[in-house]
Amino acid sequence: MNPRVSSKLESFGISAADVKKLSEAGYYTVEAIAYTPKKALIAIKGISEAKADKIQSEAAKLVPMGFTTATEFHQKRSEIIQLTTGSKELDKLLGGGIETGSITEIFGEFRTGKTQICHTLAVTCQLPIDLGGGEGKCLYIDSEGTFRPERLLSVAERYGLSGSDVLDNVAYARAYNTDHQSQLLLQASAMMSESRYALLVVDSATALYRTDYSGRGELSARQMHLARFLRTLLRLADEFAMFNADPKKPIGGNIIAHASTTRLYLRKGRGETRICKIYDSPCLPESEAMFAINPDGIGDAKE
């Protein structure tokens, strides 16, 4: 099911001016409007309570938000696309690969492969669905300056993809502070409503929160800002499809844990091998798999 752009509401009696106000506030799809609490819409300049009620009632007609049978939901879940990580063992552990339409958090010590998995997925998400891809582009928000296009080229070569096409299909942005990171998420939402993106990587979601909010007195402000960022990420996951990477001992604590659907913990093995453990997942058993970091991305560990 593809998200519907918010301009569709114009056919349901919502003025073009109001649709423009919604888009400027970051609500680019009917789903985004339907999923948001009314008070968030009223906070938009020029949207009164009466207008917000009308907008949400029209959005609710287009977006199914009531009860459904478990059979229907099961059918919908069976259509979820999974993206290959590049390692058969890791894919097997994940029940097929990284699940789209939800948030996957990856954490672990320095040099355990978090960013390498992100780089590999930025390429594999472009593969055809029958080859473990998502037939879509990738959005990459980098807060630590660790993004390397050369890595994407070596992964592309491994899969027989055109390097220039692969790079053209990755929209990259460097985030410089926590407000900028949130702003980039709104831009991402606009881009995703216009084109098919199979993956959104945030590497890392919490690094900037360590520097922007360093004092103990700022803890609650930091957690609230981070919670807002993650809520937007969740909303995008509901509307579109995505994935997220993070450092060891998630600074967000419970906040990031509650927002992530699947949490993966990475640790070092021997040499270039790494071990991935399912830390938390609604449907995968707590288990682990070994993989390797190769020059052409993530692969299986050689015996």
PDB file of C-alpha atoms in Angstrom, residues 2-227:
ATOM      1  CA  ASN A   2       1.552   3.292  -1.061  1.00  0.00           C
ATOM      2  CA  PRO A   3       1.056   6.388   1.086  1.00  0.00           C
ATOM      3  CA  ARG A   4      -1.277   9.018  -0.360  1.00  0.00           C
ATOM      4  CA  VAL A   5       0.013  12.560  -0.793  1.00  0.00           C
ATOM      5  CA  SER A   6      -1.800  15.130   1.335  1.00  0.00           C
ATOM      6  CA  SER A   7      -3.025  17.067  -1.747  1.00  0.00           C
ATOM      7  CA  LYS A   8      -5.545  14.193  -2.145  1.00  0.00           C
ATOM      8  CA  LEU A   9      -7.506  15.850   0.678  1.00  0.00           C
ATOM      9  CA  GLU A  10      -8.359  18.717  -1.681  1.00  0.00           C
ATOM     10  CA  SER A  11     -10.952  16.445  -3.347  1.00  0.00           C
ATOM     11  CA  PHE A  12     -12.578  16.052   0.093  1.00  0.00           C
ATOM     12  CA  GLY A  13     -13.251  19.716   0.801  1.00  0.00           C
ATOM     13  CA  ILE A  14      -9.917  20.705   2.390  1.00  0.00           C
ATOM     14  CA  SER A  15      -8.577  23.926   0.833  1.00  0.00           C
ATOM     15  CA  ALA A  16      -5.289  23.963  -1.094  1.00  0.00           C
ATOM     16  CA  ALA A  17      -4.021  26.665   1.307  1.00  0.00           C
ATOM     17  CA  ASP A  18      -4.609  24.385   4.309  1.00  0.00           C
ATOM     18  CA  VAL A  19      -2.944  21.429   2.553  1.00  0.00           C
ATOM     19  CA  LYS A  20       0.053  23.713   1.891  1.00  0.00           C
ATOM     20  CA  LYS A  21       0.200  24.640   5.610  1.00  0.00           C
ATOM     21  CA  LEU A  22       0.161  20.937   6.524  1.00  0.00           C
ATOM     22  CA  SER A  23       2.982  20.159   4.066  1.00  0.00           C
ATOM     23  CA  GLU A  24       5.081  23.057   5.358  1.00  0.00           C
ATOM     24  CA  ALA A  25       4.701  21.602   8.866  1.00  0.00           C
ATOM     25  CA  GLY A  26       6.010  18.235   7.647  1.00  0.00           C
ATOM     26  CA  TYR A  27       2.708  16.421   6.963  1.00  0.00           C
ATOM     27  CA  TYR A  28       3.163  15.304   3.369  1.00  0.00           C
ATOM     28  CA  THR A  29       0.845  12.296   3.329  1.00  0.00           C
ATOM     29  CA  VAL A  30      -2.735  11.563   4.344  1.00  0.00           C
ATOM     30  CA  GLU A  31      -1.334   8.840   6.652  1.00  0.00           C
ATOM     31  CA  ALA A  32       0.862  11.359   8.489  1.00  0.00           C
ATOM     32  CA  ILE A  33      -2.176  13.581   9.092  1.00  0.00           C
ATOM     33  CA  ALA A  34      -4.388  10.697  10.205  1.00  0.00           C
ATOM     34  CA  TYR A  35      -1.778   9.314  12.642  1.00  0.00           C
ATOM     35  CA  THR A  36      -0.939  12.617  14.327  1.00  0.00           C
ATOM     36  CA  PRO A  37      -2.726  13.842  17.493  1.00  0.00           C
ATOM     37  CA  LYS A  38      -5.146  16.722  16.974  1.00  0.00           C
ATOM     38  CA  LYS A  39      -3.167  19.092  19.225  1.00  0.00           C
ATOM     39  CA  ALA A  40      -0.194  18.835  16.829  1.00  0.00           C
ATOM     40  CA  LEU A  41      -2.391  20.027  13.946  1.00  0.00           C
ATOM     41  CA  ILE A  42      -3.856  22.893  15.999  1.00  0.00           C
ATOM     42  CA  ALA A  43      -0.271  24.023  16.722  1.00  0.00           C
ATOM     43  CA  ILE A  44       0.133  24.766  12.981  1.00  0.00           C
ATOM     44  CA  LYS A  45      -0.376  28.471  12.273  1.00  0.00           C
ATOM     45  CA  GLY A  46      -3.725  28.979  10.529  1.00  0.00           C
ATOM     46  CA  ILE A  47      -5.267  25.610  11.514  1.00  0.00           C
ATOM     47  CA  SER A  48      -8.124  26.117  13.991  1.00  0.00           C
ATOM     48  CA  GLU A  49      -9.655  23.359  16.113  1.00  0.00           C
ATOM     49  CA  ALA A  50     -12.654  23.146  13.771  1.00  0.00           C
ATOM     50  CA  LYS A  51     -10.347  22.857  10.751  1.00  0.00           C
ATOM     51  CA  ALA A  52      -8.240  20.193  12.505  1.00  0.00           C
ATOM     52  CA  ASP A  53     -11.401  18.158  13.225  1.00  0.00           C
ATOM     53  CA  LYS A  54     -12.513  18.397   9.588  1.00  0.00           C
ATOM     54  CA  ILE A  55      -9.030  17.516   8.258  1.00  0.00           C
ATOM     55  CA  GLN A  56      -8.715  14.499  10.539  1.00  0.00           C
ATOM     56  CA  SER A  57     -12.198  13.197   9.823  1.00  0.00           C
ATOM     57  CA  GLU A  58     -11.516  13.360   6.066  1.00  0.00           C
ATOM     58  CA  ALA A  59      -8.077  11.721   6.501  1.00  0.00           C
ATOM     59  CA  ALA A  60      -9.667   8.938   8.574  1.00  0.00           C
ATOM     60  CA  LYS A  61     -11.985   8.102   5.635  1.00  0.00           C
ATOM     61  CA  LEU A  62      -8.930   7.396   3.471  1.00  0.00           C
ATOM     62  CA  VAL A  63      -6.735   5.624   6.038  1.00  0.00           C
ATOM     63  CA  PRO A  64      -8.063   2.482   7.741  1.00  0.00           C
ATOM     64  CA  MET A  65      -7.488   3.010  11.474  1.00  0.00           C
ATOM     65  CA  GLY A  66     -10.090   0.776  13.100  1.00  0.00           C
ATOM     66  CA  PHE A  67     -10.063  -2.897  14.030  1.00  0.00           C
ATOM     67  CA  THR A  68      -9.218  -5.606  11.519  1.00  0.00           C
ATOM     68  CA  THR A  69      -9.165  -9.394  11.845  1.00  0.00           C
ATOM     69  CA  ALA A  70      -5.900 -11.131  12.738  1.00  0.00           C
ATOM     70  CA  THR A  71      -6.264 -12.976   9.388  1.00  0.00           C
ATOM     71  CA  GLU A  72      -6.129  -9.713   7.441  1.00  0.00           C
ATOM     72  CA  PHE A  73      -3.242  -8.464   9.547  1.00  0.00           C
ATOM     73  CA  HIS A  74      -1.390 -11.751   9.003  1.00  0.00           C
ATOM     74  CA  GLN A  75      -1.864 -11.349   5.257  1.00  0.00           C
ATOM     75  CA  LYS A  76      -0.493  -7.795   5.424  1.00  0.00           C
ATOM     76  CA  ARG A  77       2.544  -8.959   7.453  1.00  0.00           C
ATOM     77  CA  SER A  78       3.285 -11.654   4.883  1.00  0.00           C
ATOM     78  CA  GLU A  79       3.719  -8.907   2.264  1.00  0.00           C
ATOM     79  CA  ILE A  80       6.406  -7.060   4.227  1.00  0.00           C
ATOM     80  CA  ILE A  81       9.619  -6.748   2.220  1.00  0.00           C
ATOM     81  CA  GLN A  82      12.841  -7.842   3.887  1.00  0.00           C
ATOM     82  CA  LEU A  83      16.228  -6.498   2.837  1.00  0.00           C
ATOM     83  CA  THR A  84      19.247  -8.792   2.693  1.00  0.00           C
ATOM     84  CA  THR A  85      22.174  -7.833   4.922  1.00  0.00           C
ATOM     85  CA  GLY A  86      24.631  -9.531   2.547  1.00  0.00           C
ATOM     86  CA  SER A  87      25.154 -12.446   4.978  1.00  0.00           C
ATOM     87  CA  LYS A  88      23.005 -15.589   4.620  1.00  0.00           C
ATOM     88  CA  GLU A  89      23.566 -16.458   8.294  1.00  0.00           C
ATOM     89  CA  LEU A  90      22.507 -13.003   9.456  1.00  0.00           C
ATOM     90  CA  ASP A  91      19.458 -13.042   7.137  1.00  0.00           C
ATOM     91  CA  LYS A  92      18.477 -16.443   8.564  1.00  0.00           C
ATOM     92  CA  LEU A  93      18.755 -15.067  12.116  1.00  0.00           C
ATOM     93  CA  LEU A  94      16.498 -12.150  11.128  1.00  0.00           C
ATOM     94  CA  GLY A  95      13.899 -14.394   9.498  1.00  0.00           C
ATOM     95  CA  GLY A  96      14.794 -13.222   5.985  1.00  0.00           C
ATOM     96  CA  GLY A  97      16.590  -9.912   6.477  1.00  0.00           C
ATOM     97  CA  ILE A  98      15.965  -6.415   7.835  1.00  0.00           C
ATOM     98  CA  GLU A  99      12.215  -5.859   7.943  1.00  0.00           C
ATOM     99  CA  THR A 100      10.859  -2.765   6.207  1.00  0.00           C
ATOM    100  CA  GLY A 101       7.974  -0.775   7.658  1.00  0.00           C
ATOM    101  CA  SER A 102       9.559  -0.873  11.106  1.00  0.00           C
ATOM    102  CA  ILE A 103      12.606   0.388  13.003  1.00  0.00           C
ATOM    103  CA  THR A 104      15.657  -1.786  13.553  1.00  0.00           C
ATOM    104  CA  GLU A 105      18.180  -0.509  16.079  1.00  0.00           C
ATOM    105  CA  ILE A 106      21.766  -1.747  15.945  1.00  0.00           C
ATOM    106  CA  PHE A 107      24.120  -1.137  18.839  1.00  0.00           C
ATOM    107  CA  GLY A 108      27.485  -2.434  19.960  1.00  0.00           C
ATOM    108  CA  GLU A 109      31.064  -1.435  20.704  1.00  0.00           C
ATOM    109  CA  PHE A 110      33.287   0.567  18.352  1.00  0.00           C
ATOM    110  CA  ARG A 111      34.229  -1.347  15.158  1.00  0.00           C
ATOM    111  CA  THR A 112      31.607  -4.076  15.456  1.00  0.00           C
ATOM    112  CA  GLY A 113      30.125  -3.455  11.989  1.00  0.00           C
ATOM    113  CA  LYS A 114      27.187  -1.112  12.647  1.00  0.00           C
ATOM    114  CA  THR A 115      28.120   1.383   9.927  1.00  0.00           C
ATOM    115  CA  GLN A 116      29.241  -1.416   7.563  1.00  0.00           C
ATOM    116  CA  ILE A 117      25.771  -2.998   7.787  1.00  0.00           C
ATOM    117  CA  CYS A 118      24.248   0.426   6.985  1.00  0.00           C
ATOM    118  CA  HIS A 119      26.491   0.805   3.912  1.00  0.00           C
ATOM    119  CA  THR A 120      25.673  -2.710   2.663  1.00  0.00           C
ATOM    120  CA  LEU A 121      21.916  -2.157   3.116  1.00  0.00           C
ATOM    121  CA  ALA A 122      22.108   1.188   1.274  1.00  0.00           C
ATOM    122  CA  VAL A 123      23.014  -0.915  -1.775  1.00  0.00           C
ATOM    123  CA  THR A 124      20.977  -4.105  -1.221  1.00  0.00           C
ATOM    124  CA  CYS A 125      17.749  -2.100  -0.742  1.00  0.00           C
ATOM    125  CA  GLN A 126      18.086  -1.196  -4.452  1.00  0.00           C
ATOM    126  CA  LEU A 127      18.138  -4.836  -5.607  1.00  0.00           C
ATOM    127  CA  PRO A 128      15.033  -6.498  -7.120  1.00  0.00           C
ATOM    128  CA  ILE A 129      12.680  -7.927  -4.478  1.00  0.00           C
ATOM    129  CA  ASP A 130      13.348 -11.535  -5.581  1.00  0.00           C
ATOM    130  CA  LEU A 131      17.077 -10.977  -4.872  1.00  0.00           C
ATOM    131  CA  GLY A 132      16.475  -9.735  -1.331  1.00  0.00           C
ATOM    132  CA  GLY A 133      16.123  -6.036  -2.175  1.00  0.00           C
ATOM    133  CA  GLY A 134      13.386  -3.438  -1.903  1.00  0.00           C
ATOM    134  CA  GLU A 135      13.542  -1.993  -5.446  1.00  0.00           C
ATOM    135  CA  GLY A 136      13.845   1.459  -3.910  1.00  0.00           C
ATOM    136  CA  LYS A 137      16.265   4.229  -3.090  1.00  0.00           C
ATOM    137  CA  CYS A 138      18.008   4.915   0.212  1.00  0.00           C
ATOM    138  CA  LEU A 139      18.048   8.010   2.439  1.00  0.00           C
ATOM    139  CA  TYR A 140      21.142   8.263   4.637  1.00  0.00           C
ATOM    140  CA  ILE A 141      21.407  10.707   7.565  1.00  0.00           C
ATOM    141  CA  ASP A 142      24.968  10.715   8.925  1.00  0.00           C
ATOM    142  CA  SER A 143      25.633  12.418  12.264  1.00  0.00           C
ATOM    143  CA  GLU A 144      29.192  11.194  12.778  1.00  0.00           C
ATOM    144  CA  GLY A 145      30.827  11.761   9.390  1.00  0.00           C
ATOM    145  CA  THR A 146      31.339   8.026   8.776  1.00  0.00           C
ATOM    146  CA  PHE A 147      29.556   7.721   5.410  1.00  0.00           C
ATOM    147  CA  ARG A 148      31.901   6.546   2.615  1.00  0.00           C
ATOM    148  CA  PRO A 149      30.585   6.338  -0.987  1.00  0.00           C
ATOM    149  CA  GLU A 150      33.613   4.160  -1.913  1.00  0.00           C
ATOM    150  CA  ARG A 151      32.163   1.410   0.309  1.00  0.00           C
ATOM    151  CA  LEU A 152      28.916   1.564  -1.668  1.00  0.00           C
ATOM    152  CA  LEU A 153      30.844   1.151  -4.930  1.00  0.00           C
ATOM    153  CA  SER A 154      32.565  -2.039  -3.741  1.00  0.00           C
ATOM    154  CA  VAL A 155      29.211  -3.477  -2.536  1.00  0.00           C
ATOM    155  CA  ALA A 156      27.602  -2.493  -5.882  1.00  0.00           C
ATOM    156  CA  GLU A 157      30.356  -4.322  -7.778  1.00  0.00           C
ATOM    157  CA  ARG A 158      29.754  -7.469  -5.749  1.00  0.00           C
ATOM    158  CA  TYR A 159      26.065  -7.448  -6.770  1.00  0.00           C
ATOM    159  CA  GLY A 160      26.768  -6.575 -10.398  1.00  0.00           C
ATOM    160  CA  LEU A 161      25.074  -3.176 -10.109  1.00  0.00           C
ATOM    161  CA  SER A 162      26.166   0.014 -11.867  1.00  0.00           C
ATOM    162  CA  GLY A 163      28.185   2.051  -9.361  1.00  0.00           C
ATOM    163  CA  SER A 164      26.971   5.409 -10.662  1.00  0.00           C
ATOM    164  CA  ASP A 165      23.311   4.309 -10.510  1.00  0.00           C
ATOM    165  CA  VAL A 166      23.764   3.027  -6.954  1.00  0.00           C
ATOM    166  CA  LEU A 167      25.274   6.340  -5.807  1.00  0.00           C
ATOM    167  CA  ASP A 168      22.540   8.327  -7.598  1.00  0.00           C
ATOM    168  CA  ASN A 169      19.937   6.324  -5.684  1.00  0.00           C
ATOM    169  CA  VAL A 170      21.340   7.256  -2.267  1.00  0.00           C
ATOM    170  CA  ALA A 171      20.280  10.653  -0.891  1.00  0.00           C
ATOM    171  CA  TYR A 172      22.884  11.641   1.697  1.00  0.00           C
ATOM    172  CA  ALA A 173      22.817  14.378   4.364  1.00  0.00           C
ATOM    173  CA  ARG A 174      25.234  15.176   7.158  1.00  0.00           C
ATOM    174  CA  ALA A 175      23.445  16.198  10.400  1.00  0.00           C
ATOM    175  CA  TYR A 176      25.272  18.857  12.445  1.00  0.00           C
ATOM    176  CA  ASN A 177      23.094  19.176  15.561  1.00  0.00           C
ATOM    177  CA  THR A 178      19.949  17.631  17.046  1.00  0.00           C
ATOM    178  CA  ASP A 179      17.596  20.309  15.638  1.00  0.00           C
ATOM    179  CA  HIS A 180      19.166  19.897  12.196  1.00  0.00           C
ATOM    180  CA  GLN A 181      18.763  16.111  12.476  1.00  0.00           C
ATOM    181  CA  SER A 182      15.030  16.544  13.172  1.00  0.00           C
ATOM    182  CA  GLN A 183      14.762  19.016  10.286  1.00  0.00           C
ATOM    183  CA  LEU A 184      16.375  16.475   7.938  1.00  0.00           C
ATOM    184  CA  LEU A 185      13.731  13.942   8.961  1.00  0.00           C
ATOM    185  CA  LEU A 186      11.024  16.346   7.762  1.00  0.00           C
ATOM    186  CA  GLN A 187      12.877  16.772   4.454  1.00  0.00           C
ATOM    187  CA  ALA A 188      13.135  12.976   4.223  1.00  0.00           C
ATOM    188  CA  SER A 189       9.390  12.691   4.688  1.00  0.00           C
ATOM    189  CA  ALA A 190       8.829  15.109   1.755  1.00  0.00           C
ATOM    190  CA  MET A 191      11.223  13.138  -0.474  1.00  0.00           C
ATOM    191  CA  MET A 192       9.639   9.810   0.466  1.00  0.00           C
ATOM    192  CA  SER A 193       6.196  11.045  -0.523  1.00  0.00           C
ATOM    193  CA  GLU A 194       7.515  11.803  -4.027  1.00  0.00           C
ATOM    194  CA  SER A 195       9.686   8.777  -4.791  1.00  0.00           C
ATOM    195  CA  ARG A 196      10.075   5.145  -3.724  1.00  0.00           C
ATOM    196  CA  TYR A 197      12.569   4.851  -0.872  1.00  0.00           C
ATOM    197  CA  ALA A 198      13.059   1.381   0.615  1.00  0.00           C
ATOM    198  CA  LEU A 199      15.362   2.409   3.451  1.00  0.00           C
ATOM    199  CA  LEU A 200      16.164   5.301   5.764  1.00  0.00           C
ATOM    200  CA  VAL A 201      19.409   5.027   7.722  1.00  0.00           C
ATOM    201  CA  VAL A 202      20.191   7.285  10.687  1.00  0.00           C
ATOM    202  CA  ASP A 203      23.797   6.664  11.740  1.00  0.00           C
ATOM    203  CA  SER A 204      23.644   7.408  14.515  1.00  0.00           C
ATOM    204  CA  ALA A 205      20.373   8.656  15.968  1.00  0.00           C
ATOM    205  CA  THR A 206      21.823   9.511  19.393  1.00  0.00           C
ATOM    206  CA  ALA A 207      25.434  10.704  18.857  1.00  0.00           C
ATOM    207  CA  LEU A 208      24.498  14.393  18.609  1.00  0.00           C
ATOM    208  CA  TYR A 209      22.367  14.192  21.767  1.00  0.00           C
ATOM    209  CA  ARG A 210      25.523  13.382  23.746  1.00  0.00           C
ATOM    210  CA  THR A 211      27.164  16.659  22.706  1.00  0.00           C
ATOM    211  CA  ASP A 212      24.133  18.972  22.450  1.00  0.00           C
ATOM    212  CA  TYR A 213      22.800  17.973  25.887  1.00  0.00           C
ATOM    213  CA  SER A 214      25.795  17.194  28.034  1.00  0.00           C
ATOM    214  CA  GLY A 215      24.872  18.391  31.530  1.00  0.00           C
ATOM    215  CA  ARG A 216      22.901  16.352  34.041  1.00  0.00           C
ATOM    216  CA  GLY A 217      20.397  19.190  34.320  1.00  0.00           C
ATOM    217  CA  GLU A 218      19.562  18.798  30.626  1.00  0.00           C
ATOM    218  CA  LEU A 219      18.652  15.118  30.858  1.00  0.00           C
ATOM    219  CA  SER A 220      14.875  15.535  30.690  1.00  0.00           C
ATOM    220  CA  ALA A 221      15.091  18.066  27.807  1.00  0.00           C
ATOM    221  CA  ARG A 222      17.380  15.650  25.953  1.00  0.00           C
ATOM    222  CA  GLN A 223      15.046  12.689  26.455  1.00  0.00           C
ATOM    223  CA  MET A 224      12.025  14.721  25.315  1.00  0.00           C
ATOM    224  CA  HIS A 225      13.789  15.939  22.155  1.00  0.00           C
ATOM    225  CA  LEU A 226      15.012  12.418  21.387  1.00  0.00           C
ATOM    226  CA  ALA A 227      11.523  11.003  22.003  1.00  0.00           C
TER     227      ALA A 227
END
